[in-house]
mmCIF file of C-alpha atoms in Angstrom:
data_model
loop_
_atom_site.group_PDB
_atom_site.id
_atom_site.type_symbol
_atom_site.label_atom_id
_atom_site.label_comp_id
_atom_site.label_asym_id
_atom_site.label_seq_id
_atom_site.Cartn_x
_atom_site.Cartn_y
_atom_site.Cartn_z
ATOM 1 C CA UNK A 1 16.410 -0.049 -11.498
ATOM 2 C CA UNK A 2 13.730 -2.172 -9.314
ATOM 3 C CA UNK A 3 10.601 -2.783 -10.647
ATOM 4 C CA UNK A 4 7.623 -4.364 -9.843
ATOM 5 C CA UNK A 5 4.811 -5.415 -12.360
ATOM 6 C CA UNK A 6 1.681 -6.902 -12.111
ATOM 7 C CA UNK A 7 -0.877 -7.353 -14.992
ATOM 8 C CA UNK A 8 -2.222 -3.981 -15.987
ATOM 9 C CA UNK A 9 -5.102 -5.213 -17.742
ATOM 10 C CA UNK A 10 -8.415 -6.711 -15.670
ATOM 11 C CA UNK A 11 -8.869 -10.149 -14.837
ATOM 12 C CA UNK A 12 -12.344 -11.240 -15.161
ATOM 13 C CA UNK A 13 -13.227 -14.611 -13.630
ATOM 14 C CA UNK A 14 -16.350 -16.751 -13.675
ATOM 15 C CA UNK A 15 -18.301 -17.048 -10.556
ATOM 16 C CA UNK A 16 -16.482 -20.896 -8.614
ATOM 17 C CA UNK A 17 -13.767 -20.684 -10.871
ATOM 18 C CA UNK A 18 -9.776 -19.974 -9.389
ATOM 19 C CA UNK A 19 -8.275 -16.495 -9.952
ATOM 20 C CA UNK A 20 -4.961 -16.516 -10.599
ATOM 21 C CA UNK A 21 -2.814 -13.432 -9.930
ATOM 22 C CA UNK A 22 1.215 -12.685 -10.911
ATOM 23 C CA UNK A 23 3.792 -10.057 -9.579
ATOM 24 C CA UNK A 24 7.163 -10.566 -11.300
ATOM 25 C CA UNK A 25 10.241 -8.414 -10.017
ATOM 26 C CA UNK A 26 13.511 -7.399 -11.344
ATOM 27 C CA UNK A 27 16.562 -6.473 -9.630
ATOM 28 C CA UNK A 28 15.278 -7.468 -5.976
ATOM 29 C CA UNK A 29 16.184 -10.076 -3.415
ATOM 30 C CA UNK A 30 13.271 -9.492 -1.140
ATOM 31 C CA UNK A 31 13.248 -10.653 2.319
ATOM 32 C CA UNK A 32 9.566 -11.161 2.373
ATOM 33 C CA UNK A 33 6.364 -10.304 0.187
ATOM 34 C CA UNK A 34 3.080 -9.242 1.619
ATOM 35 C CA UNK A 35 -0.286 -9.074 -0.638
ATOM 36 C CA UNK A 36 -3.437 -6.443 -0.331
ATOM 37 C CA UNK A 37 -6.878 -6.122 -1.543
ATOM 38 C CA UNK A 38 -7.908 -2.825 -2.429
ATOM 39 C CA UNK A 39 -11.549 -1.720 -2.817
ATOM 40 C CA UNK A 40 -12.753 1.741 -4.515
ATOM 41 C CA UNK A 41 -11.969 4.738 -2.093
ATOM 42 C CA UNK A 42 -10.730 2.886 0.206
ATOM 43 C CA UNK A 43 -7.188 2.067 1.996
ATOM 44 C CA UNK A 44 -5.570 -1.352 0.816
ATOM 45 C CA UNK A 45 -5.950 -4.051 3.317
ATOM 46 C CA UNK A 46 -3.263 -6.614 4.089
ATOM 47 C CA UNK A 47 -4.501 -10.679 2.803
ATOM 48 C CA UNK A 48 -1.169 -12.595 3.258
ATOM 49 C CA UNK A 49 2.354 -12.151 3.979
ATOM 50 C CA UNK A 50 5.187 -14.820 2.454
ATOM 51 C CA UNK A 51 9.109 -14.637 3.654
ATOM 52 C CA UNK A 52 11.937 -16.224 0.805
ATOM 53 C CA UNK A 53 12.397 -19.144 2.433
ATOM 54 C CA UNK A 54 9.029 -20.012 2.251
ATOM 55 C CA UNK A 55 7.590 -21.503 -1.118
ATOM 56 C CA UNK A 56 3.606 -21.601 -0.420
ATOM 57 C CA UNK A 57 1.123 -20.112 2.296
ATOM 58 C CA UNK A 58 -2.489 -20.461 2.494
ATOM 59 C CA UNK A 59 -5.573 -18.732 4.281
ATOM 60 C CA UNK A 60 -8.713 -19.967 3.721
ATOM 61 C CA UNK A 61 -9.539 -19.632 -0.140
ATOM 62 C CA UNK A 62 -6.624 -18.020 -0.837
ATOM 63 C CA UNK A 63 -2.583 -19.374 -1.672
ATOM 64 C CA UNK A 64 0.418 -17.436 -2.424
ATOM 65 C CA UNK A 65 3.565 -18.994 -3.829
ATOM 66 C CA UNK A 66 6.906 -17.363 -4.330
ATOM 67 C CA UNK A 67 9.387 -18.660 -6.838
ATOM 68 C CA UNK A 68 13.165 -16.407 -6.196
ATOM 69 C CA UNK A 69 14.894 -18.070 -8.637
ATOM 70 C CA UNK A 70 11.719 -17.298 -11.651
ATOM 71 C CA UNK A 71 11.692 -13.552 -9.242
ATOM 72 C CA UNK A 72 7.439 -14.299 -9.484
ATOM 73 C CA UNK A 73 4.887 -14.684 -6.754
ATOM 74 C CA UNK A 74 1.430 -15.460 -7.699
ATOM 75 C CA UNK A 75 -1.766 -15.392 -5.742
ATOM 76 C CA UNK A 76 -4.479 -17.733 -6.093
ATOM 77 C CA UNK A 77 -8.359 -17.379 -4.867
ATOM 78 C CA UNK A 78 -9.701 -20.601 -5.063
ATOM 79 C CA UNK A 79 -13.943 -20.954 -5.599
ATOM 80 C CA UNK A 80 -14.197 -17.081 -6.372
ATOM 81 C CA UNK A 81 -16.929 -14.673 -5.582
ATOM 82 C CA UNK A 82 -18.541 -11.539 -6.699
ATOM 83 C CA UNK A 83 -17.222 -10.068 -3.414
ATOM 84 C CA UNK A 84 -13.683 -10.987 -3.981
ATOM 85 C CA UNK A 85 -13.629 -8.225 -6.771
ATOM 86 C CA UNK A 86 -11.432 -5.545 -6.093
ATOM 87 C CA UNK A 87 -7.564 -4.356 -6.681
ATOM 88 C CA UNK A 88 -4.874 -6.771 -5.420
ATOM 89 C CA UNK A 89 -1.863 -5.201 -4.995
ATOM 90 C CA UNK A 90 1.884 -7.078 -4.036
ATOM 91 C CA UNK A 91 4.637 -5.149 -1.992
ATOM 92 C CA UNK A 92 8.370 -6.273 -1.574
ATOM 93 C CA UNK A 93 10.213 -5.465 1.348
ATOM 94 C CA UNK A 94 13.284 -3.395 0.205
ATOM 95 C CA UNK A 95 16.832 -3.628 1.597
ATOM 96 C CA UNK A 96 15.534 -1.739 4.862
ATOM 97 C CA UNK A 97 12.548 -3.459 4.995
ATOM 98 C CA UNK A 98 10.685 -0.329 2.922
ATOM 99 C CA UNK A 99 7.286 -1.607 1.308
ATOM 100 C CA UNK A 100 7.860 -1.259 -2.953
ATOM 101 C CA UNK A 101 4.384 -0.740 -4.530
ATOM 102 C CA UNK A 102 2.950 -3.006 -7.816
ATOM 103 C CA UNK A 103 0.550 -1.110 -9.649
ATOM 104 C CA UNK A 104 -2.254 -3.660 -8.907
ATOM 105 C CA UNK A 105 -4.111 -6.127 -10.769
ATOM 106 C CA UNK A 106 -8.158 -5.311 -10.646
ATOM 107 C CA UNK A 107 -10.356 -8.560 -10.217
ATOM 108 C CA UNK A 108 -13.685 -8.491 -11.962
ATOM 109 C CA UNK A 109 -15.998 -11.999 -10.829
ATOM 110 C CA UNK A 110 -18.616 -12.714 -12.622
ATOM 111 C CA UNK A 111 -21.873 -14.517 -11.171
ATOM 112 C CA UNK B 1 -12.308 -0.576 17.195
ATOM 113 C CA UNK B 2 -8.392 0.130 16.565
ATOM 114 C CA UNK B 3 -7.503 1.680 13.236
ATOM 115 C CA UNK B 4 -6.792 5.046 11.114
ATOM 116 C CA UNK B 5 -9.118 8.014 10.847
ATOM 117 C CA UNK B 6 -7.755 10.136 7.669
ATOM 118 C CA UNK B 7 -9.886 13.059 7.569
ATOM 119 C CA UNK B 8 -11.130 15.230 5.338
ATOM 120 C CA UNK B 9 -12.231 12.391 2.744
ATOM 121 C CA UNK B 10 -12.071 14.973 0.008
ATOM 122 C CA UNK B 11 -9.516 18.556 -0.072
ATOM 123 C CA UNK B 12 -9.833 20.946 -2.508
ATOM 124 C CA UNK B 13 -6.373 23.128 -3.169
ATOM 125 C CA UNK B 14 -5.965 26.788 -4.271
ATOM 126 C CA UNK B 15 -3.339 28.122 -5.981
ATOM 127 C CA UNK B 16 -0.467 28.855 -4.285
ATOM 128 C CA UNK B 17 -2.214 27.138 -0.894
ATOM 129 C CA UNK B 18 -0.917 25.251 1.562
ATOM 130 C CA UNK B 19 -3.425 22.351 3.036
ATOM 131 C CA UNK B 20 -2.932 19.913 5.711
ATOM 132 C CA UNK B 21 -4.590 16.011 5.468
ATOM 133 C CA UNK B 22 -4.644 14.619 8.941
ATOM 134 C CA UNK B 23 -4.025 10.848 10.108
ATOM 135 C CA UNK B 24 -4.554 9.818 13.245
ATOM 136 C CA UNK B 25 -4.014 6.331 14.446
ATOM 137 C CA UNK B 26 -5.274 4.202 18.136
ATOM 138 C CA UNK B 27 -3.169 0.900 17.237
ATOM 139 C CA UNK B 28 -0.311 2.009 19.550
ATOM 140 C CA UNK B 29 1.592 1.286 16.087
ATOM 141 C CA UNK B 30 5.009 2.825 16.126
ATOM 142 C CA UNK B 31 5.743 3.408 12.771
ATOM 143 C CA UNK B 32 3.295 5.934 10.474
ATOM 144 C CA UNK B 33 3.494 6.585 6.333
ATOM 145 C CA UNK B 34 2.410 8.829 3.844
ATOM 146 C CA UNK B 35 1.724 7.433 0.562
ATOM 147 C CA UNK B 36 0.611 8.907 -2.746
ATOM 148 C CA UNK B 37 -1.597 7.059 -5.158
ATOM 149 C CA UNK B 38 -1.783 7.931 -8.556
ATOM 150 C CA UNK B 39 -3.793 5.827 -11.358
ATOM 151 C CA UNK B 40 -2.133 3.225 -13.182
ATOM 152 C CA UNK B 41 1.177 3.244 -10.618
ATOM 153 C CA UNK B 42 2.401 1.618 -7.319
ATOM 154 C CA UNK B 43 2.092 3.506 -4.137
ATOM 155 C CA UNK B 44 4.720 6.188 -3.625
ATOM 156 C CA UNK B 45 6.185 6.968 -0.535
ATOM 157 C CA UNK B 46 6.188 10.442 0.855
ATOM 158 C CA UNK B 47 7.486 10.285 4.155
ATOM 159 C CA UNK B 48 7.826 7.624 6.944
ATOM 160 C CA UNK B 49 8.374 7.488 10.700
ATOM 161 C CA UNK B 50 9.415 4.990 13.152
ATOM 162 C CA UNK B 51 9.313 6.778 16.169
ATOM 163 C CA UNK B 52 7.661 10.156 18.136
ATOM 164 C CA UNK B 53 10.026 13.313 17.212
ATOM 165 C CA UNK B 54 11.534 11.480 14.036
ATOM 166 C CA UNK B 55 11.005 11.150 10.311
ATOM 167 C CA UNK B 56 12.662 10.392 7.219
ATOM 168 C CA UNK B 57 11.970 11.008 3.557
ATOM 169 C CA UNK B 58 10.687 8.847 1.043
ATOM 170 C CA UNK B 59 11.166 8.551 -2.790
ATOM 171 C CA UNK B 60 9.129 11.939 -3.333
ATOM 172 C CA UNK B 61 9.126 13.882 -0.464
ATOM 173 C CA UNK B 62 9.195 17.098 -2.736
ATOM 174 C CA UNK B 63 6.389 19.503 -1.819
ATOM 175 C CA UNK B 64 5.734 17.840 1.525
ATOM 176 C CA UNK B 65 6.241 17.934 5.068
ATOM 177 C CA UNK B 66 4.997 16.246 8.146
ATOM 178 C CA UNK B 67 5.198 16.053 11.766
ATOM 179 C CA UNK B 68 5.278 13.667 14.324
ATOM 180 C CA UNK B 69 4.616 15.230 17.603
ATOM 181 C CA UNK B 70 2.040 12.159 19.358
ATOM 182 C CA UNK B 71 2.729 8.753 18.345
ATOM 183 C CA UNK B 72 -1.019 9.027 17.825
ATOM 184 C CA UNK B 73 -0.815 11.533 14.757
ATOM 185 C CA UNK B 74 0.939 11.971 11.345
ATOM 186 C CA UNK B 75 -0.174 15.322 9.455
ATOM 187 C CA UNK B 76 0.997 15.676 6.240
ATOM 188 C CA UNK B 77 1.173 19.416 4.926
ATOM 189 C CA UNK B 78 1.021 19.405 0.795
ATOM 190 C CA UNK B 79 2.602 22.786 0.010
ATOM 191 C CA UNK B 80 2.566 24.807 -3.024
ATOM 192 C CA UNK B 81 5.435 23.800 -3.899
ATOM 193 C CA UNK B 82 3.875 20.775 -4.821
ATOM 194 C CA UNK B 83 3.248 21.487 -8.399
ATOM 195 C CA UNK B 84 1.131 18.240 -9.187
ATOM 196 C CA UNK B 85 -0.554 17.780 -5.746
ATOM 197 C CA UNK B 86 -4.069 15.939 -7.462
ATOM 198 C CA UNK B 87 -3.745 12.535 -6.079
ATOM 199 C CA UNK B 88 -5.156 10.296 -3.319
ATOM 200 C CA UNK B 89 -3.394 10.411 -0.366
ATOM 201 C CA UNK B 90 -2.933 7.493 2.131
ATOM 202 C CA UNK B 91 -1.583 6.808 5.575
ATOM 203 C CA UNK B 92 -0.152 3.586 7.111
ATOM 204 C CA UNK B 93 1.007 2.768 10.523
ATOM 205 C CA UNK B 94 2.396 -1.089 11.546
ATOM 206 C CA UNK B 95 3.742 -2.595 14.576
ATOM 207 C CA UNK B 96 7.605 -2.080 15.014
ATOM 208 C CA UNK B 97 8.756 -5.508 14.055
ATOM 209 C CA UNK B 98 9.672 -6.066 10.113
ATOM 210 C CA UNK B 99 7.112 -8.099 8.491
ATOM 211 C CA UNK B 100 4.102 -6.954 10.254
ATOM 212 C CA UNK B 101 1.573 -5.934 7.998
ATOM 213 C CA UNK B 102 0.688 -2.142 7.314
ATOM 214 C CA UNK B 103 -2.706 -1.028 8.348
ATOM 215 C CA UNK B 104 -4.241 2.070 6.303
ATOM 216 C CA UNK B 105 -7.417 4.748 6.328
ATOM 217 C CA UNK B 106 -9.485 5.017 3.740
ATOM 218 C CA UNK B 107 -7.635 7.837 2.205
ATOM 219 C CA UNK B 108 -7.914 11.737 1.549
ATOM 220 C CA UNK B 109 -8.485 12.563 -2.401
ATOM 221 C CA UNK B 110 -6.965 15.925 -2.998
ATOM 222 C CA UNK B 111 -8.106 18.093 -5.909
ATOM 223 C CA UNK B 112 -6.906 21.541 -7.420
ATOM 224 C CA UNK B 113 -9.449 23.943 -7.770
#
């Protein structure tokens, strides 16, 4: 069946350090990827999108990469904050370009 | 400012009650979601629609049923049939093209009393 994982447990980061995020997949050939942030009680909002032909995309502080051939994307924040603590979650477009759901990885920066 | 209103925040259900959680979007978006977030999993989706007048069923569409009347609004109605309806509750809308990015509210939490 398709999965998606990300890491269950938290990921706490020092204040200036890089936080480094993964989303592995099985049993997908995606046609693009999109990452969220997610904050508590609140709707996920939409960070970055990357397509399969493209290996690397950046905004700002932030980079994703996707590897198809390791089926891994992983999302970097570069110089982190206390305010870039929240949820990040990954979505794969399906084969009709339906959104499939990782868990989410919770981001805890410390100053 | 564009964007989704979910309304209420918080629902309370009673046995054997049918409750509606409202979603209302002003992003001229033509495609709307429902999706159910439970803790420790990916968001499920309940129903989706691309267009006014049409909608389609997602992975767990048990329970549920929506309308899409306006391309404004996308009720969903969580029946009793719905044996395990405590979750939060989230709608999406996006731009028509594939790839666009899905915009959400901030989400109904729905209880059982």
């Amino acid at each position: 069946s398709q999965k998606i994982e990300q890491n269950s447990e938290a990921l706490n980061i020092q204040e200036g350090k890089t936080a480094t995020l993964t989303c592995n997949y099985t049993n997908y050939s995606p046609a693009y990827l999109q990452w969220y942030r997610q904050d508590p009680g609140r709707g996920p909002v939409f960070l970055l999108l990357i397509r399969e032909n493209e290996k690397e995309k950046r905004k700002e502080r932030l980079k994703v990469t996707f590897d198809t051939t390791l089926k891994q994307s992983l999302f970097h924040i570069t110089a982190s904050q206390p305010a870039d603590s929240a949820t990040y979650l990954c979505a794969l477009a399906d084969s009709n370009y339906q959104l499939i759901w990782g868990a989410g990885t919770k981001l805890i920066i410390k100053p | 400012d564009g964007g989704i209103t979910q309304s209420p925040k918080y629902l309370f259900r009673k046995e054997g009650q049918n409750v509606t959680l409202s979603c209302e979007q002003n992003l001229n978006h033509d495609a709307m979601y429902w999706y159910r977030q439970d803790p420790g999993q990916g968001l499920r989706l309940i129903y989706y629609s691309q267009i006014v007048n049409d909608f389609q069923k997602g992975d767990i569409a048990e329970g549920y049923s929506v309308s899409r009347e306006k391309k404004e609004s996308f009720p969903l109605t969580v029946t009793s049939a719905q044996k395990n309806p405590t979750a939060f509750y989230l709608c999406a809308s996006k731009a028509g093209r594939d790839g666009q990015p899905q915009h959400f509210g901030d989400g109904t939490r729905l209880s059982i009393l």
